Tab-separated table of C-alpha atoms and ligand atoms in Angstrom:
chain	number	residue	atom	x	y	z
A	5	UNK	CA	-21.449	-16.250	46.144
A	6	UNK	CA	-21.047	-19.515	44.930
A	7	UNK	CA	-19.265	-19.196	41.003
A	8	UNK	CA	-18.291	-21.544	38.643
A	9	UNK	CA	-16.458	-20.843	35.485
A	10	UNK	CA	-14.134	-22.083	33.832
A	11	UNK	CA	-10.664	-20.088	35.430
A	12	UNK	CA	-7.876	-18.283	33.350
A	13	UNK	CA	-4.635	-19.572	34.298
A	14	UNK	CA	-1.506	-17.350	34.137
A	15	UNK	CA	1.581	-19.960	33.663
A	16	UNK	CA	5.093	-17.495	34.141
A	17	UNK	CA	7.333	-20.571	33.832
A	18	UNK	CA	9.144	-19.535	31.080
A	19	UNK	CA	10.288	-16.211	32.848
A	20	UNK	CA	12.790	-18.545	35.149
A	21	UNK	CA	15.734	-18.477	32.949
A	22	UNK	CA	19.051	-18.435	34.637
A	23	UNK	CA	21.234	-15.061	33.282
A	24	UNK	CA	18.094	-12.873	32.034
A	25	UNK	CA	15.251	-13.555	33.760
A	26	UNK	CA	14.060	-14.692	37.449
A	27	UNK	CA	15.466	-17.343	40.010
A	28	UNK	CA	13.205	-19.133	42.485
A	29	UNK	CA	14.759	-16.805	45.560
A	30	UNK	CA	13.011	-13.837	43.706
A	31	UNK	CA	9.768	-14.476	43.732
A	32	UNK	CA	10.747	-16.149	47.215
A	33	UNK	CA	11.758	-12.595	48.341
A	34	UNK	CA	8.889	-11.041	46.758
A	35	UNK	CA	6.528	-12.973	48.452
A	36	UNK	CA	5.925	-11.157	51.778
A	37	UNK	CA	6.527	-7.756	50.348
A	38	UNK	CA	2.956	-8.640	47.612
A	39	UNK	CA	1.205	-10.176	50.696
A	40	UNK	CA	1.566	-6.158	52.178
A	41	UNK	CA	0.455	-4.712	48.721
A	42	UNK	CA	-2.659	-7.230	48.581
A	43	UNK	CA	-3.998	-6.306	52.415
A	44	UNK	CA	-2.865	-2.834	51.255
A	45	UNK	CA	-4.775	-2.919	48.525
A	46	UNK	CA	-8.241	-4.623	50.617
A	47	UNK	CA	-7.707	-1.867	53.780
A	48	UNK	CA	-7.974	0.514	50.935
A	49	UNK	CA	-11.318	-0.448	49.667
A	50	UNK	CA	-12.545	-1.004	53.562
A	51	UNK	CA	-11.337	2.292	54.317
A	52	UNK	CA	-13.199	3.917	51.252
A	53	UNK	CA	-16.501	1.695	52.475
A	54	UNK	CA	-15.867	3.423	56.066
A	55	UNK	CA	-16.522	6.922	53.951
A	56	UNK	CA	-14.252	8.459	56.870
A	57	UNK	CA	-11.597	10.617	56.099
A	58	UNK	CA	-9.058	9.411	53.870
A	59	UNK	CA	-4.947	10.258	54.458
A	60	UNK	CA	-3.316	13.051	52.644
A	61	UNK	CA	-1.305	10.549	50.470
A	62	UNK	CA	-3.947	8.389	49.517
A	63	UNK	CA	-6.292	11.148	48.069
A	64	UNK	CA	-7.568	10.058	45.386
A	65	UNK	CA	-8.861	6.854	46.299
A	66	UNK	CA	-11.374	4.655	44.117
A	67	UNK	CA	-11.475	1.700	45.188
A	68	UNK	CA	-14.831	1.947	44.601
A	69	UNK	CA	-14.219	-0.851	41.806
A	70	UNK	CA	-13.047	-3.532	43.935
A	71	UNK	CA	-17.040	-3.744	45.254
A	72	UNK	CA	-18.791	-3.073	42.343
A	73	UNK	CA	-19.314	-6.885	40.904
A	74	UNK	CA	-20.689	-8.255	44.200
A	75	UNK	CA	-22.972	-4.568	45.036
A	76	UNK	CA	-24.448	-5.191	41.433
A	77	UNK	CA	-25.488	-8.103	41.425
A	78	UNK	CA	-26.677	-8.200	45.047
A	79	UNK	CA	-28.876	-5.408	44.258
A	80	UNK	CA	-30.162	-7.196	41.245
A	81	UNK	CA	-30.289	-10.438	42.799
A	82	UNK	CA	-32.664	-8.306	45.179
A	83	UNK	CA	-34.493	-5.949	43.752
A	84	UNK	CA	-34.475	-7.087	40.034
A	85	UNK	CA	-35.574	-4.609	37.842
A	86	UNK	CA	-35.680	-1.343	40.220
A	87	UNK	CA	-31.611	-2.392	40.617
A	88	UNK	CA	-29.031	-0.460	38.634
A	89	UNK	CA	-28.560	-3.599	36.737
A	90	UNK	CA	-32.153	-3.523	35.912
A	91	UNK	CA	-32.455	-0.461	34.982
A	92	UNK	CA	-29.098	-0.550	32.314
A	93	UNK	CA	-30.742	-3.279	30.904
A	94	UNK	CA	-34.182	-1.917	30.830
A	95	UNK	CA	-32.890	1.271	28.694
A	96	UNK	CA	-30.390	-0.884	26.542
A	97	UNK	CA	-33.299	-2.671	26.033
A	98	UNK	CA	-35.558	0.390	24.284
A	99	UNK	CA	-32.793	2.495	22.849
A	100	UNK	CA	-31.640	-1.097	21.150
A	101	UNK	CA	-35.266	-1.332	20.009
A	102	UNK	CA	-35.437	1.877	18.749
A	103	UNK	CA	-33.119	2.414	16.204
A	104	UNK	CA	-30.853	0.532	13.977
A	105	UNK	CA	-27.364	2.770	14.780
A	106	UNK	CA	-26.025	4.044	18.013
A	107	UNK	CA	-23.187	6.167	18.730
A	108	UNK	CA	-21.167	5.860	21.572
A	109	UNK	CA	-19.168	9.631	22.785
A	110	UNK	CA	-16.505	9.277	25.441
A	111	UNK	CA	-12.974	9.148	25.773
A	112	UNK	CA	-10.273	7.256	27.574
A	113	UNK	CA	-11.538	5.306	30.216
A	114	UNK	CA	-15.468	6.211	29.527
A	115	UNK	CA	-14.997	3.979	25.899
A	116	UNK	CA	-12.203	2.265	25.847
A	117	UNK	CA	-13.720	-0.683	27.806
A	118	UNK	CA	-16.449	-0.248	25.523
A	119	UNK	CA	-14.932	-0.909	22.907
A	120	UNK	CA	-12.905	-3.562	24.517
A	121	UNK	CA	-16.438	-5.223	25.152
A	122	UNK	CA	-17.958	-4.789	21.686
A	123	UNK	CA	-14.832	-6.203	19.676
A	124	UNK	CA	-14.514	-9.025	21.999
A	125	UNK	CA	-17.575	-10.527	22.220
A	126	UNK	CA	-19.494	-9.149	18.746
A	127	UNK	CA	-19.120	-10.434	15.768
A	128	UNK	CA	-16.388	-9.343	13.728
A	129	UNK	CA	-18.068	-7.855	10.949
A	130	UNK	CA	-20.979	-6.696	13.224
A	131	UNK	CA	-21.905	-3.070	11.606
A	132	UNK	CA	-21.811	-4.829	8.327
A	133	UNK	CA	-24.452	-7.474	8.816
A	134	UNK	CA	-28.286	-7.827	8.012
A	135	UNK	CA	-30.262	-6.574	11.725
A	136	UNK	CA	-31.477	-10.892	11.808
A	137	UNK	CA	-27.922	-11.435	11.885
A	138	UNK	CA	-26.664	-8.942	14.351
A	139	UNK	CA	-29.253	-10.565	17.163
A	140	UNK	CA	-31.074	-7.730	16.636
A	141	UNK	CA	-28.887	-5.594	17.403
A	142	UNK	CA	-28.009	-2.031	16.850
A	143	UNK	CA	-24.843	-1.133	15.090
A	144	UNK	CA	-22.176	0.613	17.325
A	145	UNK	CA	-20.021	3.785	16.591
A	146	UNK	CA	-17.415	4.987	18.293
A	147	UNK	CA	-17.017	8.056	18.219
A	148	UNK	CA	-16.040	11.478	20.843
A	149	UNK	CA	-12.623	10.249	21.711
A	150	UNK	CA	-11.048	13.266	19.125
A	151	UNK	CA	-11.370	16.251	17.493
A	152	UNK	CA	-10.416	15.249	14.261
A	153	UNK	CA	-12.796	16.463	11.705
A	154	UNK	CA	-12.019	14.482	8.653
A	155	UNK	CA	-13.114	11.474	11.220
A	156	UNK	CA	-16.050	13.024	12.727
A	157	UNK	CA	-16.987	14.601	9.882
A	158	UNK	CA	-17.502	10.088	8.586
A	159	UNK	CA	-19.517	9.436	11.026
A	160	UNK	CA	-21.939	12.523	10.467
A	161	UNK	CA	-21.988	11.565	6.874
A	162	UNK	CA	-22.950	8.294	7.708
A	163	UNK	CA	-25.768	9.351	10.019
A	164	UNK	CA	-27.005	11.241	7.318
A	165	UNK	CA	-27.521	8.691	4.691
A	166	UNK	CA	-30.577	7.062	6.587
A	167	UNK	CA	-33.641	9.418	7.466
A	168	UNK	CA	-34.044	6.766	10.643
A	169	UNK	CA	-32.757	8.449	14.337
A	170	UNK	CA	-29.575	7.782	15.716
A	171	UNK	CA	-29.311	6.609	19.198
A	172	UNK	CA	-26.700	8.446	21.467
A	173	UNK	CA	-24.529	7.084	24.275
A	174	UNK	CA	-22.824	9.911	25.956
A	175	UNK	CA	-20.589	9.183	28.624
A	176	UNK	CA	-18.185	11.356	30.328
A	177	UNK	CA	-17.171	11.111	34.090
A	178	UNK	CA	-16.791	14.684	34.762
A	179	UNK	CA	-18.906	15.962	32.227
A	180	UNK	CA	-16.976	18.586	30.438
A	181	UNK	CA	-14.033	16.942	28.782
A	182	UNK	CA	-13.533	18.581	24.767
A	183	UNK	CA	-13.399	16.088	23.033
A	184	UNK	CA	-16.997	14.384	24.512
A	185	UNK	CA	-19.003	16.602	24.618
A	186	UNK	CA	-18.237	18.811	21.456
A	187	UNK	CA	-18.946	15.204	19.245
A	188	UNK	CA	-21.985	15.379	21.274
A	189	UNK	CA	-22.772	19.295	20.108
A	190	UNK	CA	-22.370	17.677	16.737
A	191	UNK	CA	-24.626	14.908	17.063
A	192	UNK	CA	-27.381	16.015	18.814
A	193	UNK	CA	-27.579	18.840	16.550
A	194	UNK	CA	-28.093	16.039	13.921
A	195	UNK	CA	-30.806	14.449	15.715
A	196	UNK	CA	-32.659	17.597	16.554
A	197	UNK	CA	-33.336	17.323	12.910
A	198	UNK	CA	-34.579	14.050	12.758
A	199	UNK	CA	-36.330	13.708	15.916
A	200	UNK	CA	-37.263	17.536	16.916
A	201	UNK	CA	-37.034	19.197	20.053
A	202	UNK	CA	-39.554	17.503	21.949
A	203	UNK	CA	-38.251	14.077	21.616
A	204	UNK	CA	-34.468	14.502	21.724
A	205	UNK	CA	-34.416	12.928	25.350
A	206	UNK	CA	-36.103	9.423	24.638
A	207	UNK	CA	-32.907	9.227	22.158
A	208	UNK	CA	-29.934	10.210	23.994
A	209	UNK	CA	-29.196	8.369	27.023
A	210	UNK	CA	-25.846	10.059	29.139
A	211	UNK	CA	-23.732	8.170	32.011
A	212	UNK	CA	-21.779	11.171	34.086
A	213	UNK	CA	-20.850	12.103	37.575
A	214	UNK	CA	-23.619	14.094	39.459
A	215	UNK	CA	-23.275	17.045	38.993
A	216	UNK	CA	-21.549	18.001	35.805
A	217	UNK	CA	-22.344	20.009	33.053
A	218	UNK	CA	-23.699	16.915	30.500
A	219	UNK	CA	-26.349	15.871	33.508
A	220	UNK	CA	-27.361	19.585	33.355
A	221	UNK	CA	-27.498	19.515	29.247
A	222	UNK	CA	-28.987	16.283	29.656
A	223	UNK	CA	-31.700	16.842	31.780
A	224	UNK	CA	-32.554	20.174	29.685
A	225	UNK	CA	-33.039	18.338	26.464
A	226	UNK	CA	-35.429	15.642	28.300
A	227	UNK	CA	-33.436	13.132	29.572
A	228	UNK	CA	-35.742	11.211	32.307
A	229	UNK	CA	-33.388	11.486	35.594
A	230	UNK	CA	-33.752	7.511	35.724
A	231	UNK	CA	-32.429	7.044	32.547
A	232	UNK	CA	-29.264	9.273	33.635
A	233	UNK	CA	-26.650	6.914	34.387
A	234	UNK	CA	-24.160	7.407	37.254
A	235	UNK	CA	-20.372	6.537	37.916
A	236	UNK	CA	-20.166	6.128	41.180
A	237	UNK	CA	-18.051	8.090	43.522
A	238	UNK	CA	-14.833	6.205	44.199
A	239	UNK	CA	-14.980	4.719	40.617
A	240	UNK	CA	-11.718	6.506	38.599
A	241	UNK	CA	-12.451	6.796	34.470
A	242	UNK	CA	-10.108	3.561	33.566
A	243	UNK	CA	-12.006	1.447	36.487
A	244	UNK	CA	-15.066	2.052	35.643
A	245	UNK	CA	-15.347	-0.578	32.521
A	246	UNK	CA	-18.031	-2.617	35.235
A	247	UNK	CA	-20.471	0.017	36.137
A	248	UNK	CA	-23.159	1.788	33.398
A	249	UNK	CA	-20.056	3.054	31.367
A	250	UNK	CA	-19.207	-0.920	30.163
A	251	UNK	CA	-21.870	-2.329	31.253
A	252	UNK	CA	-24.964	-0.044	29.288
A	253	UNK	CA	-23.048	-0.309	25.501
A	254	UNK	CA	-22.774	-4.023	26.108
A	255	UNK	CA	-26.288	-4.408	27.131
A	256	UNK	CA	-27.104	-2.596	24.277
A	257	UNK	CA	-25.453	-5.319	22.308
A	258	UNK	CA	-27.585	-7.799	23.999
A	259	UNK	CA	-24.130	-9.497	26.410
A	260	UNK	CA	-25.067	-10.534	29.102
A	261	UNK	CA	-23.522	-8.015	32.098
A	262	UNK	CA	-24.606	-10.685	34.628
A	263	UNK	CA	-21.520	-13.285	33.340
A	264	UNK	CA	-19.620	-10.679	33.032
A	265	UNK	CA	-20.027	-9.030	36.699
A	266	UNK	CA	-19.676	-12.856	38.407
A	267	UNK	CA	-16.786	-13.424	36.234
A	268	UNK	CA	-15.671	-10.483	37.371
A	269	UNK	CA	-16.410	-11.499	41.297
A	270	UNK	CA	-14.944	-14.508	40.547
A	271	UNK	CA	-11.585	-13.135	40.205
A	272	UNK	CA	-12.349	-11.207	43.767
A	273	UNK	CA	-12.342	-14.319	45.203
A	274	UNK	CA	-9.356	-15.401	43.861
A	275	UNK	CA	-7.401	-12.380	44.557
A	276	UNK	CA	-9.143	-12.802	48.394
A	277	UNK	CA	-8.313	-15.828	49.289
A	278	UNK	CA	-5.125	-17.636	47.015
A	279	UNK	CA	-1.846	-18.255	47.719
A	280	UNK	CA	1.367	-16.634	45.968
A	281	UNK	CA	1.834	-19.205	43.208
A	282	UNK	CA	-1.908	-19.602	41.748
A	283	UNK	CA	-3.361	-16.373	42.397
A	284	UNK	CA	-3.086	-14.605	38.842
A	285	UNK	CA	-3.534	-11.068	40.335
A	286	UNK	CA	-0.191	-11.111	42.478
A	287	UNK	CA	1.439	-13.786	40.233
A	288	UNK	CA	1.422	-11.503	37.436
A	289	UNK	CA	2.664	-8.472	39.813
A	290	UNK	CA	5.253	-10.910	40.744
A	291	UNK	CA	6.699	-11.631	37.678
A	292	UNK	CA	6.391	-8.509	35.733
A	293	UNK	CA	7.656	-6.286	38.939
A	294	UNK	CA	10.351	-8.522	39.681
A	295	UNK	CA	11.476	-8.605	35.632
A	296	UNK	CA	11.577	-5.116	36.049
A	297	UNK	CA	13.454	-4.452	38.938
A	298	UNK	CA	15.924	-6.957	38.504
A	299	UNK	CA	16.386	-7.362	34.921
A	300	UNK	CA	15.763	-3.684	33.934
A	301	UNK	CA	12.490	-5.254	31.638
A	302	UNK	CA	10.080	-2.159	31.324
A	303	UNK	CA	8.041	-2.866	28.487
A	304	UNK	CA	5.421	-5.294	28.940
A	305	UNK	CA	3.877	-6.568	25.807
A	306	UNK	CA	0.471	-8.070	25.358
A	307	UNK	CA	0.452	-10.752	23.126
A	308	UNK	CA	-2.370	-10.947	21.771
A	309	UNK	CA	-2.719	-14.338	19.812
A	310	UNK	CA	-6.404	-12.684	17.975
A	311	UNK	CA	-7.912	-9.886	16.390
A	312	UNK	CA	-10.723	-9.459	18.833
A	313	UNK	CA	-8.257	-9.183	21.750
A	314	UNK	CA	-6.873	-5.551	20.504
A	315	UNK	CA	-9.007	-3.798	21.834
A	316	UNK	CA	-8.449	-5.856	25.143
A	317	UNK	CA	-5.159	-4.882	25.230
A	318	UNK	CA	-5.393	-1.214	24.328
A	319	UNK	CA	-7.999	-0.672	27.486
A	320	UNK	CA	-5.123	-2.304	29.293
A	321	UNK	CA	-2.404	-0.292	27.709
A	322	UNK	CA	-4.135	2.577	29.333
A	323	UNK	CA	-4.934	1.469	32.535
A	324	UNK	CA	-1.603	0.886	33.181
A	325	UNK	CA	0.254	3.836	31.426
A	326	UNK	CA	-2.425	6.610	33.173
A	327	UNK	CA	-2.109	4.435	36.823
A	328	UNK	CA	1.368	3.611	37.188
A	329	UNK	CA	3.157	6.298	34.599
A	330	UNK	CA	3.718	8.902	37.404
A	331	UNK	CA	6.962	10.355	39.406
A	332	UNK	CA	9.696	8.967	36.613
A	333	UNK	CA	7.939	5.473	36.943
A	334	UNK	CA	5.342	2.955	35.669
A	335	UNK	CA	6.596	0.291	32.980
A	336	UNK	CA	5.770	0.987	29.012
A	337	UNK	CA	2.355	-1.412	27.919
A	338	UNK	CA	2.386	-2.206	24.395
A	339	UNK	CA	-0.451	-4.695	22.717
A	340	UNK	CA	0.729	-6.688	19.917
A	341	UNK	CA	-1.857	-8.759	17.735
A	342	UNK	CA	-0.458	-11.914	16.682
A	343	UNK	CA	0.287	-13.664	14.109
A	344	UNK	CA	-0.441	-10.340	12.607
A	345	UNK	CA	2.466	-8.086	14.634
A	346	UNK	CA	4.705	-10.956	14.254
A	347	UNK	CA	5.218	-9.671	10.998
A	348	UNK	CA	5.863	-6.532	12.288
A	349	UNK	CA	7.143	-6.323	15.909
A	350	UNK	CA	8.227	-9.753	15.441
A	351	UNK	CA	11.370	-9.088	14.727
A	352	UNK	CA	12.132	-6.319	17.838
A	353	UNK	CA	10.963	-9.089	20.330
A	354	UNK	CA	13.337	-11.329	19.150
A	355	UNK	CA	16.378	-9.710	18.187
A	356	UNK	CA	16.260	-6.120	19.665
A	357	UNK	CA	16.807	-4.619	23.457
A	358	UNK	CA	16.218	-6.850	26.131
A	359	UNK	CA	13.720	-4.773	27.417
A	360	UNK	CA	10.817	-6.444	26.984
A	361	UNK	CA	8.612	-9.196	28.611
A	362	UNK	CA	6.294	-11.114	26.558
A	363	UNK	CA	2.232	-12.020	28.100
A	364	UNK	CA	0.570	-14.124	25.713
A	365	UNK	CA	-2.986	-13.950	25.911
A	366	UNK	CA	-4.301	-17.343	24.710
A	367	UNK	CA	-7.792	-18.548	23.943
A	368	UNK	CA	-8.558	-22.142	24.861
A	369	UNK	CA	-11.657	-22.205	22.578
A	370	UNK	CA	-13.053	-20.486	20.081
A	371	UNK	CA	-16.467	-19.493	19.517
A	372	UNK	CA	-16.868	-20.359	15.729
A	373	UNK	CA	-16.553	-23.761	14.135
A	374	UNK	CA	-13.058	-24.716	14.076
A	375	UNK	CA	-11.932	-23.924	9.774
A	376	UNK	CA	-10.308	-27.273	8.406
A	377	UNK	CA	-7.717	-26.648	5.357
A	378	UNK	CA	-8.833	-28.904	2.172
A	379	UNK	CA	-6.706	-30.619	-0.359
A	380	UNK	CA	-7.009	-28.763	-3.711
A	381	UNK	CA	-5.872	-30.033	-7.113
A	382	UNK	CA	-4.198	-26.360	-7.573
A	383	UNK	CA	-1.041	-26.970	-5.518
A	384	UNK	CA	1.106	-24.840	-6.270
A	385	UNK	CA	1.159	-22.825	-2.678
A	386	UNK	CA	2.372	-26.583	-1.398
A	387	UNK	CA	-1.017	-26.391	1.473
A	388	UNK	CA	-1.488	-29.895	0.735
A	389	UNK	CA	0.793	-31.320	3.189
A	390	UNK	CA	-1.228	-28.950	5.679
A	391	UNK	CA	-4.218	-30.892	4.596
A	392	UNK	CA	-7.083	-31.550	7.321
A	393	UNK	CA	-4.801	-28.868	10.000
A	394	UNK	CA	-7.577	-26.441	11.341
A	395	UNK	CA	-6.739	-22.284	12.002
A	396	UNK	CA	-6.550	-23.486	16.241
A	397	UNK	CA	-4.050	-25.851	15.480
A	398	UNK	CA	-1.951	-23.962	13.235
A	399	UNK	CA	-2.295	-20.785	15.597
A	400	UNK	CA	-1.283	-23.459	18.472
A	401	UNK	CA	1.904	-24.327	16.190
A	402	UNK	CA	2.449	-20.306	15.831
A	403	UNK	CA	2.478	-20.300	19.646
A	404	UNK	CA	4.180	-22.542	20.585
A	405	UNK	CA	6.814	-21.965	17.567
A	406	UNK	CA	7.188	-18.012	18.804
A	407	UNK	CA	8.023	-19.262	22.501
A	408	UNK	CA	10.511	-21.067	21.883
A	409	UNK	CA	11.794	-19.343	19.550
A	410	UNK	CA	12.105	-16.846	22.873
A	411	UNK	CA	13.130	-19.527	24.702
A	412	UNK	CA	15.760	-20.488	22.794
A	413	UNK	CA	17.716	-16.923	23.315
A	414	UNK	CA	16.708	-16.339	27.230
A	415	UNK	CA	13.775	-14.130	26.122
A	416	UNK	CA	10.958	-13.953	29.176
A	417	UNK	CA	7.564	-14.843	28.269
A	418	UNK	CA	4.190	-15.959	30.551
A	419	UNK	CA	0.841	-17.278	29.367
A	420	UNK	CA	-1.992	-15.974	30.264
A	421	UNK	CA	-5.028	-18.567	29.031
A	422	UNK	CA	-8.291	-17.486	28.852
A	423	UNK	CA	-10.848	-20.111	28.507
A	424	UNK	CA	-13.007	-18.125	25.741
A	425	UNK	CA	-13.792	-15.157	24.635
A	426	UNK	CA	-16.936	-14.429	26.470
A	427	UNK	CA	-18.748	-12.690	29.070
A	428	UNK	CA	-17.261	-15.331	32.460
A	429	UNK	CA	-13.908	-15.072	30.874
A	430	UNK	CA	-13.773	-11.523	30.429
A	431	UNK	CA	-14.875	-10.343	33.395
A	432	UNK	CA	-12.151	-12.222	35.047
A	433	UNK	CA	-9.993	-10.618	32.816
A	434	UNK	CA	-10.742	-7.256	33.540
A	435	UNK	CA	-11.116	-7.379	37.180
A	436	UNK	CA	-7.211	-9.006	37.351
A	437	UNK	CA	-6.128	-6.322	35.472
A	438	UNK	CA	-7.721	-3.590	37.264
A	439	UNK	CA	-6.599	-5.353	40.487
A	440	UNK	CA	-2.786	-6.486	39.469
A	441	UNK	CA	-2.250	-2.085	39.045
A	442	UNK	CA	-3.181	-1.438	42.051
A	443	UNK	CA	-1.524	-3.973	43.832
A	444	UNK	CA	1.437	-2.921	41.609
A	445	UNK	CA	1.386	0.970	42.552
A	446	UNK	CA	1.163	-0.166	46.187
A	447	UNK	CA	4.083	-2.321	45.946
A	448	UNK	CA	6.187	0.722	44.085
A	449	UNK	CA	4.458	3.348	46.087
A	450	UNK	CA	2.081	4.893	42.997
A	451	UNK	CA	-1.313	6.050	43.778
A	452	UNK	CA	-2.397	4.041	41.169
A	453	UNK	CA	-5.653	6.728	41.116
A	454	UNK	CA	-6.219	10.246	39.334
A	455	UNK	CA	-4.150	11.276	36.293
A	456	UNK	CA	-2.683	14.663	37.268
A	457	UNK	CA	-0.318	14.586	34.207
A	458	UNK	CA	-3.459	14.734	32.011
A	459	UNK	CA	-4.412	18.292	32.782
A	460	UNK	CA	-0.754	19.847	31.596
A	461	UNK	CA	-2.223	19.646	28.120
A	462	UNK	CA	-5.855	20.291	28.979
A	463	UNK	CA	-4.196	23.764	30.664
A	464	UNK	CA	-2.415	24.952	27.141
A	465	UNK	CA	-5.178	23.616	24.809
A	466	UNK	CA	-7.498	26.352	26.330
A	467	UNK	CA	-4.917	28.922	26.573
A	468	UNK	CA	-4.368	28.079	22.651
A	469	UNK	CA	-8.212	28.281	22.215
A	470	UNK	CA	-9.332	31.269	24.382
A	471	UNK	CA	-6.255	33.992	23.158
B	22	LIG	O1	-9.183	7.223	33.596
B	22	LIG	C1	-9.390	8.379	33.644
B	22	LIG	O2	-9.725	8.794	34.240
B	22	LIG	C2	-9.480	8.494	32.225
B	22	LIG	O3	-8.971	8.049	31.293
B	22	LIG	C3	-11.032	9.406	31.326
B	22	LIG	O4	-11.525	8.105	31.512
B	22	LIG	C4	-10.719	10.475	30.522
B	22	LIG	O5	-10.370	11.215	30.653
B	22	LIG	C5	-12.219	11.057	30.176
B	22	LIG	O6	-13.170	11.484	30.718
B	22	LIG	P1	-14.277	12.043	31.482
B	22	LIG	O7	-14.798	10.373	31.918
B	22	LIG	O8	-14.522	12.699	32.674
B	22	LIG	O9	-14.756	12.517	30.726
């Protein structure tokens, strides 16, 4: 597969600070350890692909996410409409044509990736626009991620304002997660009132494991078998953005899911082949991990410079927290959106405890024409001296100014440059962060897969509920 997209770049040079940051010797020290973690990560994939016995210490081994981009793309190339990607696109098109409002129900890894893609790639006011201005695509709403009465009430109420039936995409790997199952029942009841029982299955697209309660329910309401999408074995919830879990909602929105996967495949290629120093996965792990063990810097702020990236940051918060927050270990992830959060978190990042590394997520180009500040007859705000400057230029000054302020106080920062907020760049970014999380897990001896700690609240909640 030969792929040529502008690549994302990671520049951690501003973490090389005597006294409070890293030294070149630290990077030299970690190099062989990282090579070993890269080799182990790739061996895990081979072990998983071989399908043989998995050593006790490696269970669960959900290494399947690594091969998803190439596997789906190759199959699409060979079988087109008959491939899984082909079916995702066809079913997405069908549902998008049928309805103007779709509820995507899911929680955690079954929701955050789709939301990240929606917020990053669609018009910031997508749901408010008339259908033509949305490229003929439906409005998308996210639910099934809480048991909040008023939140659910709000969306049900909105759907009741129209006689048109609203589609449902319901995503749950286990098929039994209470938040999602409960809201599915509520939205299904609403849908039945509009379309009756006979056609119910045509308005619902489930993405789930096999077997699962959700799959049984989907079959019972008449969803066609080839329109129930699997979450492949060996792909864990928060690692599933590049299968139907993220791809189906993305295709409903008209996003180019082939380019998204190609971006991810490009990152796989770089991860396998590039050396430390030009390998964004290894470099990111090296710097984040070293700052933690050498300097006690265990809060990782992903500082996103643009509103469209907030949900990408929240997706990463979950990935890092659920994967490495085990056994008394794991750094604290925190998403900031700047310049907004310079006026909320900024004070603490500048002068608070020295426990933070700031990774700036910076866009190198914008989707829309640059807005320039015009001269005005009313200059009481004294902005005329900035006339002619564009918003991207002002953003660049904010980034440079903030980095300078941190550097002046010897606070480490790194820059992660994204060519554009589009599918190829996001595919690279998602795959980079997925791989980095696994490599770091192997480096510190934590199994990044599974989330045993999440079961405790469910057990107690069920005890309370069923008393
Ligand atoms: O990463 C994970 O596995 C979790 O965050 C799950 O995605 C989340 O708990 C939802 O689970 P399910 O898809 O089974 O409803």
